[in-house]
Amino acid sequence: MITINTTSVKKSENTIYQKEQITCDNIELIGQYDVVVVGGGPAGVAAAETTARKGLKTLLVEKNGFLGGQAVGGLSGTICGLYLTNEEWTCKNGPKQIVFGFAEKLRKRLLKNGGLSEPQLYGNTYVEAHDPFVWKYSAEELLMEAGAEILYHTVVTDVKVEKRNIKEIVVNTADGYGLVQADYFIDTSGDAVLVANSGGEFRMGQNGVVQNPSLIFMINGVDDERFWNYFGENTICSDDFSEKIREAEKKFGVSLPRKKIWIFKCPNKGQLYINATSVSKKDGNCLNCIDAEEKTFAEINSRKQALAYFRLLKEYIPGCENSYITVTGSEVGVRQTRSIVAKKTLLNKDVENCIKSDEGIAKSSWPIELHRGEKPKLYWLQDDYYEIPFGTMVPDCLDNVLVAGRCIDAEHEALASSRVTAQCFSEGHAAGIAVVLSKNSGIKVYDIEGKDVRKALNNDGARL
Ligand SMILES: Cc1cc2nc3c(=O)[nH]c(=O)nc-3n(C[C@H](O)[C@H](O)[C@H](O)COP(=O)(O)OP(=O)(O)OC[C@H]3O[C@@H](n4cnc5c(N)ncnc54)[C@H](O)[C@@H]3O)c2cc1C
């Protein structure tokens, strides 16, 4: 008997939700693995590479036909979170890398394959932009070399749970439904699909308020010299630029809701990533992007907005006169949906106060980057970092499942910092290592000690 989940119901007055369950059966078994990783974004790629490289039979299931998740499908475009944040608005110390392990492995492969820019200034820190095509095949190369299997165009729709263990998952392929069994599951779906479908508890931002989604687009045909002379070296736009947005809004008679936008230099000449759009409901409330109707609204309206921001660039910004949009995210970029309820929660104050932990599995110096309203909130850490505890990835309700990436247990503002790519790589790496520790020791993954994961990560190049 397989449980099929349908609608989300609010469990309590405040922030806890749980799914209602109905049942169905008669689905064929199509595979058996040591580990199944659900979702091929940054966290999933890191997790699957790690377990496969360590000799576990690993399958990564991905609903798209490529790896990268929001980093590629959402065209988020840069690796944030690799570098230490500097003193306010000076960056006098230059880029100082603090995240290694799997992040460094993929970074090196992107560089080798010609798909990564030099570090570029973002406020008080640095980011590196990647080419989306190079990201896809570089990640595939690493997974193939490690011996992982990938199943694309396959959506996990349900799970079967027995005594706190997921026994199998239901997948929907072009050829119909199938069952996949494994000893361990790693939920890197971004939306916590395994935990939610297991009946596990989750939160949605702060009392249901989540960050706005954005459709990122890439333009080509830019005169780099003229553009960067005008824009300045910081990839966060100046107040003068914000004024241009206000002027264009009046002139075009369209809404350009975000007045502080980010523009990044792509690895190839004449190309820019434009991170400008921001969509919310007509009444200004936030969109829930695990609701099909609301996500459809976000897709349609973010495309309209992307066109309006592009018009602003062409008509107002030196160097962009002959530019054209080459690609947008294959879907609107979703920053936040479900956050699981885990053994530990990454608190807002842990981030603000740069708290370290003896079970820290990821370092982060990335600011709280909260996308709501006309100016995303940026709260900068100063020459310091916090650590994400392993317990944030261990769901309360399951013994053989770990979660990594943007759906770990983190408070709203803490997540607005921890959700970026470098930290998702570190969490995926940690999930993979923890599963290997569990397999080798016979201790259930729920009981694996975070400090042992940290130690094993350091033996695997993480430099924590
Ligand atoms: C607009 C925007 C801009 C951003 N800009 C940056 C930036 O410049 N730099 C940076 O470092 N970060 C940026 N981020 C954040 C970063 O891209 C994401 O937080 C990161 O990609 C999250 O990684 P993840 O692996 O947790 O999840 P995701 O990237 O969301 O990957 C989850 C994967 O799971 C798959 N999946 C989901 N459900 C299922 C299912 N049921 N069955 C099978 N597969 C499933 C999805 O298709 C996806 O591939 C940005 C995010 C957004 C939205």
Coordinates of C-alpha atoms and ligand atoms in Angstrom, one line a residue:
M1 CA 0.0 0.0 0.0
I2 CA 1.5 3.3 -1.0
T3 CA 0.5 6.6 0.6
I4 CA -0.4 9.3 -1.8
N5 CA -0.5 12.8 -0.4
T6 CA -2.8 15.5 -1.7
T7 CA -3.4 18.8 -0.1
S8 CA -1.5 20.8 2.6
V9 CA -3.6 21.6 5.7
K10 CA -2.7 24.1 8.3
K11 CA -2.0 22.1 11.5
S12 CA -1.9 24.8 14.1
E13 CA -2.9 28.4 14.2
N14 CA 0.7 29.5 13.7
T15 CA 3.3 28.1 11.4
I16 CA 3.2 24.3 11.4
Y17 CA 1.6 22.5 8.4
Q18 CA 1.1 18.8 7.6
K19 CA -0.2 17.0 4.5
E20 CA -3.4 15.0 4.4
Q21 CA -3.0 11.5 3.1
I22 CA -4.9 9.0 1.0
T23 CA -3.7 5.7 -0.4
C24 CA -3.2 3.7 -3.7
D25 CA -1.3 0.5 -4.7
N26 CA -0.1 -1.7 -7.6
I27 CA 3.0 0.3 -8.7
E28 CA 6.0 -1.7 -10.1
L29 CA 9.4 -1.7 -8.4
I30 CA 12.0 -0.2 -10.9
G31 CA 15.1 0.2 -8.8
Q32 CA 16.9 -0.6 -5.5
Y33 CA 19.8 1.5 -4.1
D34 CA 21.8 2.2 -1.0
V35 CA 21.0 5.9 -1.4
V36 CA 18.4 7.9 -3.4
V37 CA 19.0 11.7 -3.6
V38 CA 15.9 13.6 -4.6
G39 CA 16.7 16.8 -6.5
G40 CA 19.7 17.7 -8.6
G41 CA 20.3 21.2 -7.4
P42 CA 23.6 22.3 -5.7
A43 CA 22.8 20.3 -2.5
G44 CA 21.8 17.2 -4.4
V45 CA 24.8 17.1 -6.7
A46 CA 27.1 17.4 -3.7
A47 CA 25.3 14.7 -1.8
A48 CA 25.1 12.2 -4.7
E49 CA 28.8 12.8 -5.7
T50 CA 29.8 12.1 -2.1
T51 CA 27.9 8.9 -1.5
A52 CA 28.8 7.5 -4.9
R53 CA 32.5 8.4 -4.6
K54 CA 32.5 6.6 -1.2
G55 CA 31.2 3.4 -2.9
L56 CA 27.5 3.5 -2.1
K57 CA 25.0 2.6 -4.9
T58 CA 23.5 6.0 -5.6
L59 CA 20.6 7.3 -7.7
L60 CA 19.8 11.0 -8.2
V61 CA 16.3 11.6 -9.3
E62 CA 15.6 15.0 -10.9
K63 CA 12.4 16.4 -12.5
N64 CA 14.3 18.5 -15.0
G65 CA 16.5 17.2 -17.8
F66 CA 19.6 18.7 -16.3
L67 CA 21.4 19.4 -13.0
G68 CA 21.7 22.7 -11.2
G69 CA 18.3 23.4 -9.7
Q70 CA 17.7 27.1 -9.0
A71 CA 21.4 27.8 -9.8
V72 CA 20.9 26.8 -13.4
G73 CA 17.1 26.3 -14.1
G74 CA 16.4 29.4 -12.0
L75 CA 19.6 31.0 -13.6
S76 CA 20.7 32.3 -10.2
G77 CA 24.0 32.7 -12.0
T78 CA 26.7 33.1 -9.4
I79 CA 28.2 31.1 -6.6
C80 CA 27.5 33.2 -3.5
G81 CA 28.8 32.4 0.0
L82 CA 32.4 31.2 -0.9
Y83 CA 34.1 34.3 0.5
L84 CA 34.4 36.0 3.8
T85 CA 32.5 39.3 4.1
N86 CA 34.8 42.3 4.6
E87 CA 34.5 45.4 6.7
E88 CA 31.6 47.6 5.7
W89 CA 31.9 48.9 2.2
T90 CA 35.7 48.6 2.0
C91 CA 36.6 45.1 0.8
K92 CA 40.1 46.3 1.3
N93 CA 41.3 42.7 2.1
G94 CA 40.2 41.3 -1.2
P95 CA 38.5 37.9 -1.6
K96 CA 39.2 35.4 1.1
Q97 CA 37.7 32.0 0.5
I98 CA 36.2 30.2 3.5
V99 CA 34.2 27.4 1.9
F100 CA 36.0 24.3 0.4
G101 CA 35.1 20.6 0.2
F102 CA 32.6 19.9 -2.6
A103 CA 32.2 23.6 -3.3
E104 CA 35.8 23.8 -4.2
K105 CA 35.6 20.6 -6.3
L106 CA 32.8 22.0 -8.5
R107 CA 34.4 25.5 -8.6
K108 CA 37.7 24.0 -9.9
R109 CA 35.8 22.0 -12.5
L110 CA 33.9 25.0 -13.7
L111 CA 37.2 26.9 -14.0
K112 CA 38.8 24.0 -15.9
N113 CA 35.8 23.9 -18.3
G114 CA 36.0 27.7 -18.9
G115 CA 32.6 28.4 -17.1
L116 CA 33.5 30.6 -14.1
S117 CA 34.2 34.3 -13.8
E118 CA 36.8 36.0 -11.6
P119 CA 35.6 37.0 -8.2
Q120 CA 33.5 40.2 -8.5
L121 CA 32.4 42.6 -5.8
Y122 CA 28.9 42.2 -4.3
G123 CA 28.5 44.7 -1.5
N124 CA 31.0 43.8 1.1
T125 CA 32.0 40.4 -0.4
Y126 CA 32.6 38.6 -3.6
V127 CA 30.8 36.2 -5.9
E128 CA 31.8 34.3 -9.0
A129 CA 29.4 33.9 -12.0
H130 CA 29.1 30.6 -13.8
D131 CA 28.0 29.7 -17.3
P132 CA 24.7 27.6 -17.0
F133 CA 25.6 25.2 -19.7
V134 CA 29.1 24.6 -18.3
W135 CA 27.5 24.1 -14.8
K136 CA 25.2 21.3 -16.2
Y137 CA 28.0 19.3 -17.8
S138 CA 30.6 19.9 -15.1
A139 CA 28.2 18.5 -12.5
E140 CA 27.4 15.6 -14.7
E141 CA 31.1 14.9 -15.2
L142 CA 31.6 14.8 -11.4
L143 CA 28.6 12.5 -10.8
M144 CA 29.6 10.1 -13.7
E145 CA 33.2 10.0 -12.4
A146 CA 32.0 9.1 -8.9
G147 CA 29.7 6.4 -10.3
A148 CA 26.3 7.9 -9.5
E149 CA 23.3 7.1 -11.6
I150 CA 20.9 9.9 -12.7
L151 CA 17.3 9.7 -13.6
Y152 CA 16.1 12.8 -15.3
H153 CA 12.5 13.8 -16.1
T154 CA 11.3 11.9 -13.1
V155 CA 9.2 13.5 -10.4
V156 CA 9.0 12.0 -6.9
T157 CA 5.3 12.1 -6.1
D158 CA 5.0 10.1 -2.9
V159 CA 6.7 8.0 -0.2
K160 CA 6.0 4.9 1.8
V161 CA 7.0 5.2 5.4
E162 CA 7.3 2.3 7.9
K163 CA 8.4 2.9 11.5
R164 CA 10.1 6.3 10.9
N165 CA 11.9 5.0 7.7
I166 CA 11.1 5.8 4.1
K167 CA 11.1 2.4 2.5
E168 CA 10.4 3.5 -1.1
I169 CA 9.4 6.4 -3.1
V170 CA 6.8 6.7 -6.0
V171 CA 8.3 8.3 -9.1
N172 CA 6.4 9.6 -12.1
T173 CA 8.4 9.1 -15.3
A174 CA 7.3 9.7 -18.9
D175 CA 6.6 5.9 -18.9
G176 CA 4.3 6.0 -15.9
Y177 CA 4.7 5.5 -12.2
G178 CA 7.4 3.3 -10.5
L179 CA 8.7 2.5 -7.1
V180 CA 12.3 3.0 -6.0
Q181 CA 13.7 1.5 -2.8
A182 CA 16.7 2.5 -0.8
D183 CA 18.3 2.3 2.6
Y184 CA 18.8 6.0 2.8
F185 CA 17.1 9.0 1.2
I186 CA 18.5 12.5 0.9
D187 CA 15.9 15.2 0.3
T188 CA 17.5 18.0 -1.7
S189 CA 14.3 19.0 -3.5
G190 CA 14.4 22.5 -2.2
D191 CA 10.7 22.0 -1.3
A192 CA 11.3 19.2 1.2
V193 CA 9.1 16.9 -0.8
L194 CA 10.2 13.7 1.0
V195 CA 9.6 15.1 4.5
A196 CA 6.3 16.7 3.6
N197 CA 5.0 13.6 1.9
S198 CA 6.1 11.5 4.9
G199 CA 3.6 13.6 7.0
G200 CA 6.5 15.5 8.5
E201 CA 6.0 19.0 9.9
F202 CA 7.4 22.1 8.1
R203 CA 7.2 25.8 8.2
M204 CA 6.6 28.3 5.4
G205 CA 8.8 31.4 6.1
Q206 CA 7.7 33.6 8.9
N207 CA 4.0 32.7 9.6
G208 CA 3.6 32.0 5.8
V209 CA 5.5 35.0 4.6
V210 CA 8.2 33.8 2.2
Q211 CA 10.6 35.7 0.0
N212 CA 9.6 36.9 -3.5
P213 CA 10.6 34.8 -6.5
S214 CA 12.5 36.5 -9.4
L215 CA 13.0 35.6 -13.0
I216 CA 16.7 36.1 -13.8
F217 CA 17.6 36.8 -17.4
M218 CA 20.9 37.0 -19.4
I219 CA 21.6 39.6 -22.0
N220 CA 24.2 39.4 -24.8
G221 CA 25.6 42.1 -27.1
V222 CA 26.7 44.4 -24.3
D223 CA 29.6 46.8 -24.7
D224 CA 31.4 45.7 -21.6
E225 CA 33.7 48.7 -21.2
R226 CA 31.0 51.3 -21.5
F227 CA 28.6 49.4 -19.3
W228 CA 31.0 48.7 -16.4
N229 CA 32.4 52.3 -16.6
Y230 CA 28.9 53.5 -16.0
F231 CA 27.7 50.9 -13.5
G232 CA 30.8 50.8 -11.3
E233 CA 32.6 47.7 -10.1
N234 CA 30.0 46.8 -7.4
T235 CA 27.4 44.4 -8.8
I236 CA 24.7 46.0 -6.5
C237 CA 23.3 48.9 -8.4
S238 CA 24.0 52.5 -7.2
D239 CA 21.3 54.9 -5.9
D240 CA 21.7 56.8 -9.3
F241 CA 20.8 53.6 -11.1
S242 CA 17.7 53.2 -8.8
E243 CA 16.6 56.7 -9.9
K244 CA 16.8 55.5 -13.5
I245 CA 14.5 52.6 -12.6
R246 CA 12.0 55.1 -11.0
E247 CA 12.2 57.4 -14.2
A248 CA 11.6 54.4 -16.5
E249 CA 8.7 53.2 -14.4
K250 CA 7.0 56.6 -14.9
K251 CA 7.9 56.8 -18.6
F252 CA 6.9 53.3 -19.6
G253 CA 3.8 53.2 -17.3
V254 CA 4.8 49.8 -16.0
S255 CA 5.7 48.5 -12.6
L256 CA 9.4 47.9 -11.9
P257 CA 8.9 47.0 -8.2
R258 CA 12.5 46.4 -7.3
K259 CA 14.7 49.5 -7.2
K260 CA 17.9 47.8 -6.0
I261 CA 19.0 45.3 -8.5
W262 CA 22.1 43.1 -9.0
I263 CA 24.0 42.8 -12.3
F264 CA 26.8 40.3 -12.7
K265 CA 29.5 39.9 -15.3
C266 CA 29.1 36.4 -17.0
P267 CA 32.2 34.4 -17.9
N268 CA 31.7 35.2 -21.6
K269 CA 32.3 38.7 -23.1
G270 CA 29.4 41.0 -23.7
Q271 CA 27.1 39.0 -21.4
L272 CA 25.3 40.0 -18.2
Y273 CA 23.1 38.3 -15.7
I274 CA 20.2 40.6 -14.6
N275 CA 18.8 39.8 -11.2
A276 CA 16.0 42.5 -11.1
T277 CA 12.5 41.2 -11.1
S278 CA 10.5 40.5 -8.0
V279 CA 6.9 39.2 -8.1
S280 CA 4.2 39.2 -5.5
K281 CA 0.4 38.9 -5.6
K282 CA -1.7 41.8 -7.0
D283 CA -2.4 42.9 -3.4
G284 CA 1.4 42.8 -2.6
N285 CA 1.2 39.7 -0.5
C286 CA 3.8 36.9 -1.1
L287 CA 3.3 34.1 -3.5
N288 CA 3.4 30.5 -2.4
C289 CA 5.4 28.7 -5.2
I290 CA 4.4 25.2 -4.2
D291 CA 0.9 26.2 -5.2
A292 CA 0.5 25.6 -9.0
E293 CA -1.8 28.5 -9.6
E294 CA 0.4 31.0 -7.7
K295 CA 3.5 29.7 -9.4
T296 CA 1.8 30.1 -12.8
F297 CA 1.0 33.7 -11.8
A298 CA 4.6 34.2 -10.9
E299 CA 5.9 32.8 -14.2
I300 CA 3.6 35.0 -16.4
N301 CA 4.1 38.2 -14.4
S302 CA 7.9 37.8 -14.0
R303 CA 8.3 37.4 -17.7
K304 CA 6.4 40.7 -18.2
Q305 CA 8.6 42.3 -15.6
A306 CA 11.8 40.9 -17.2
L307 CA 10.8 42.6 -20.5
A308 CA 10.2 45.9 -18.7
Y309 CA 13.6 45.8 -16.9
F310 CA 15.2 44.9 -20.3
R311 CA 13.6 47.9 -21.9
L312 CA 15.0 50.1 -19.1
L313 CA 18.5 48.7 -19.8
K314 CA 18.3 49.3 -23.5
E315 CA 16.9 52.8 -23.3
Y316 CA 18.7 54.2 -20.3
I317 CA 22.0 52.3 -19.7
P318 CA 25.2 52.9 -21.6
G319 CA 26.6 49.8 -23.3
C320 CA 23.2 48.0 -23.4
E321 CA 21.8 49.7 -26.5
N322 CA 22.4 46.7 -28.8
S323 CA 21.8 44.0 -26.2
Y324 CA 19.2 41.3 -26.4
I325 CA 17.9 38.7 -24.1
T326 CA 19.5 35.3 -24.8
V327 CA 18.0 33.2 -22.0
T328 CA 15.9 33.5 -18.9
G329 CA 15.6 30.9 -16.1
S330 CA 13.7 27.9 -17.4
E331 CA 11.4 28.7 -14.5
V332 CA 10.9 31.6 -12.2
G333 CA 13.6 31.5 -9.5
V334 CA 12.1 30.3 -6.1
R335 CA 14.0 31.4 -3.1
Q336 CA 11.9 29.8 -0.3
T337 CA 9.1 27.3 0.2
R338 CA 9.1 24.7 3.0
S339 CA 11.6 24.6 5.8
I340 CA 11.6 21.3 7.7
V341 CA 11.2 20.8 11.4
A342 CA 14.5 19.2 12.5
K343 CA 16.6 18.3 15.5
K344 CA 18.0 21.9 15.5
T345 CA 16.9 25.2 14.0
L346 CA 19.4 27.7 12.6
L347 CA 18.2 30.9 14.4
N348 CA 18.3 34.4 13.1
K349 CA 20.4 35.4 16.1
D350 CA 22.9 32.6 15.3
V351 CA 23.5 34.2 11.9
E352 CA 23.6 37.8 13.2
N353 CA 26.0 36.9 16.0
C354 CA 28.2 34.6 13.9
I355 CA 27.7 31.6 16.2
K356 CA 30.0 28.6 15.6
S357 CA 29.1 25.0 16.6
D358 CA 31.1 21.8 17.4
E359 CA 28.6 20.1 15.0
G360 CA 29.0 22.8 12.3
I361 CA 29.0 21.3 8.8
A362 CA 29.1 24.5 6.8
K363 CA 30.7 28.0 7.2
S364 CA 28.8 31.0 6.0
S365 CA 29.7 34.7 5.9
W366 CA 26.9 35.5 3.4
P367 CA 24.6 38.4 4.5
I368 CA 20.9 38.0 5.3
E369 CA 19.6 38.7 1.8
L370 CA 15.9 39.0 2.2
H371 CA 13.9 39.6 -0.9
R372 CA 10.7 41.5 -0.2
G373 CA 9.5 44.9 -1.3
E374 CA 11.4 47.5 -3.4
K375 CA 14.8 47.0 -1.7
P376 CA 16.0 43.6 -0.6
K377 CA 17.1 43.7 3.0
L378 CA 20.9 43.2 3.4
Y379 CA 22.3 42.5 6.8
W380 CA 26.1 42.2 6.6
L381 CA 28.3 40.1 8.8
Q382 CA 31.6 41.8 9.5
D383 CA 34.9 39.9 8.8
D384 CA 33.3 36.8 10.4
Y385 CA 31.1 33.8 9.7
Y386 CA 28.6 31.5 11.4
E387 CA 28.4 27.7 11.1
I388 CA 25.3 25.6 10.2
P389 CA 24.8 22.8 12.7
F390 CA 24.3 19.3 11.4
G391 CA 21.0 19.0 13.4
T392 CA 19.3 21.4 11.0
M393 CA 19.4 18.7 8.3
V394 CA 18.0 15.8 10.5
P395 CA 14.2 15.8 10.2
D396 CA 12.4 15.1 13.5
C397 CA 10.1 12.5 12.0
L398 CA 12.4 10.1 10.1
D399 CA 15.4 7.9 10.9
N400 CA 16.9 7.2 7.4
V401 CA 16.4 10.6 5.8
L402 CA 18.6 13.8 5.7
V403 CA 17.7 17.1 4.2
A404 CA 20.2 19.5 2.6
G405 CA 19.9 22.9 0.8
R406 CA 17.3 25.6 1.0
C407 CA 14.7 23.6 2.9
I408 CA 16.8 22.8 6.1
D409 CA 15.4 24.0 9.4
A410 CA 16.2 27.7 9.6
E411 CA 14.3 30.7 10.8
H412 CA 13.1 33.1 8.1
E413 CA 16.0 35.6 8.1
A414 CA 18.6 32.9 8.8
L415 CA 17.5 31.1 5.7
A416 CA 17.8 34.3 3.7
S417 CA 21.6 33.9 4.4
S418 CA 22.1 30.1 4.5
R419 CA 20.2 29.3 1.3
V420 CA 22.9 30.3 -1.2
T421 CA 24.9 27.9 -3.4
A422 CA 28.2 27.5 -1.5
Q423 CA 26.4 26.6 1.7
C424 CA 24.0 24.2 -0.2
F425 CA 27.1 22.5 -1.6
S426 CA 28.5 22.1 2.0
E427 CA 25.2 20.8 3.3
G428 CA 24.9 18.2 0.5
H429 CA 28.5 17.2 1.1
A430 CA 27.6 16.7 4.8
A431 CA 24.5 14.7 4.1
G432 CA 26.5 12.4 1.9
I433 CA 29.2 12.0 4.5
A434 CA 26.6 11.3 7.3
V435 CA 25.0 8.6 5.2
V436 CA 28.4 7.0 4.7
L437 CA 29.1 7.1 8.4
S438 CA 25.7 5.5 9.1
K439 CA 26.2 2.8 6.5
N440 CA 29.7 1.9 7.8
S441 CA 28.8 2.0 11.5
G442 CA 25.2 0.6 11.5
I443 CA 24.1 3.6 13.6
K444 CA 20.9 5.0 12.2
V445 CA 21.4 8.3 10.4
Y446 CA 19.1 10.1 12.8
D447 CA 21.6 9.2 15.6
I448 CA 24.8 10.1 13.8
E449 CA 26.7 12.8 15.8
G450 CA 27.2 16.1 14.1
K451 CA 30.8 16.4 15.4
D452 CA 31.6 13.1 13.7
V453 CA 30.2 14.4 10.5
R454 CA 32.3 17.6 10.9
K455 CA 35.5 15.5 11.5
A456 CA 34.8 13.3 8.5
L457 CA 34.1 16.3 6.3
N458 CA 37.4 17.8 7.3
N459 CA 39.1 14.5 6.3
D460 CA 37.3 15.0 3.0
G461 CA 38.6 18.5 2.3
A462 CA 36.0 20.7 3.9
R463 CA 38.4 22.8 6.0
L464 CA 35.9 23.6 8.7
Ligands
LIG1 C1 16.1 34.3 -8.1 C2 17.2 33.7 -7.4 C3 18.5 34.2 -7.4 C4 19.5 33.6 -6.7 N1 20.8 34.1 -6.8 C5 21.8 33.4 -6.3 C6 23.1 33.7 -6.5 O1 23.4 34.7 -7.3 N2 24.1 33.0 -6.0 C7 23.8 31.9 -5.2 O2 24.8 31.3 -4.7 N3 22.6 31.6 -4.9 C8 21.6 32.3 -5.5 N4 20.3 31.9 -5.2 C9 20.1 30.7 -4.3 C10 20.4 29.4 -4.9 O3 20.2 29.3 -6.3 C11 19.4 28.4 -4.3 O4 19.1 28.6 -3.0 C12 20.1 27.0 -4.5 O5 20.0 26.6 -5.8 C13 19.3 26.0 -3.6 O6 19.9 24.7 -3.9 P1 19.1 23.4 -3.5 O7 20.0 22.3 -4.0 O8 18.8 23.4 -2.1 O9 17.7 23.4 -4.2 P2 17.3 23.8 -5.7 O10 18.3 24.5 -6.4 O11 16.0 24.4 -5.6 O12 17.2 22.3 -6.4 C14 16.2 21.4 -6.1 C15 16.1 20.4 -7.2 O13 15.1 19.5 -6.9 C16 14.3 19.2 -8.0 N5 13.0 18.7 -7.5 C17 12.1 19.4 -6.8 N6 11.1 18.6 -6.5 C18 11.3 17.4 -7.1 C19 10.6 16.2 -7.2 N7 9.4 16.1 -6.6 N8 11.1 15.2 -7.9 C20 12.3 15.3 -8.5 N9 13.0 16.4 -8.4 C21 12.5 17.5 -7.7 C22 14.2 20.5 -8.7 O14 13.9 20.4 -10.1 C23 15.6 21.1 -8.5 O15 16.5 20.7 -9.6 C24 19.3 32.5 -5.9 C25 18.0 31.9 -5.9 C26 17.0 32.5 -6.6 C27 15.6 31.9 -6.6

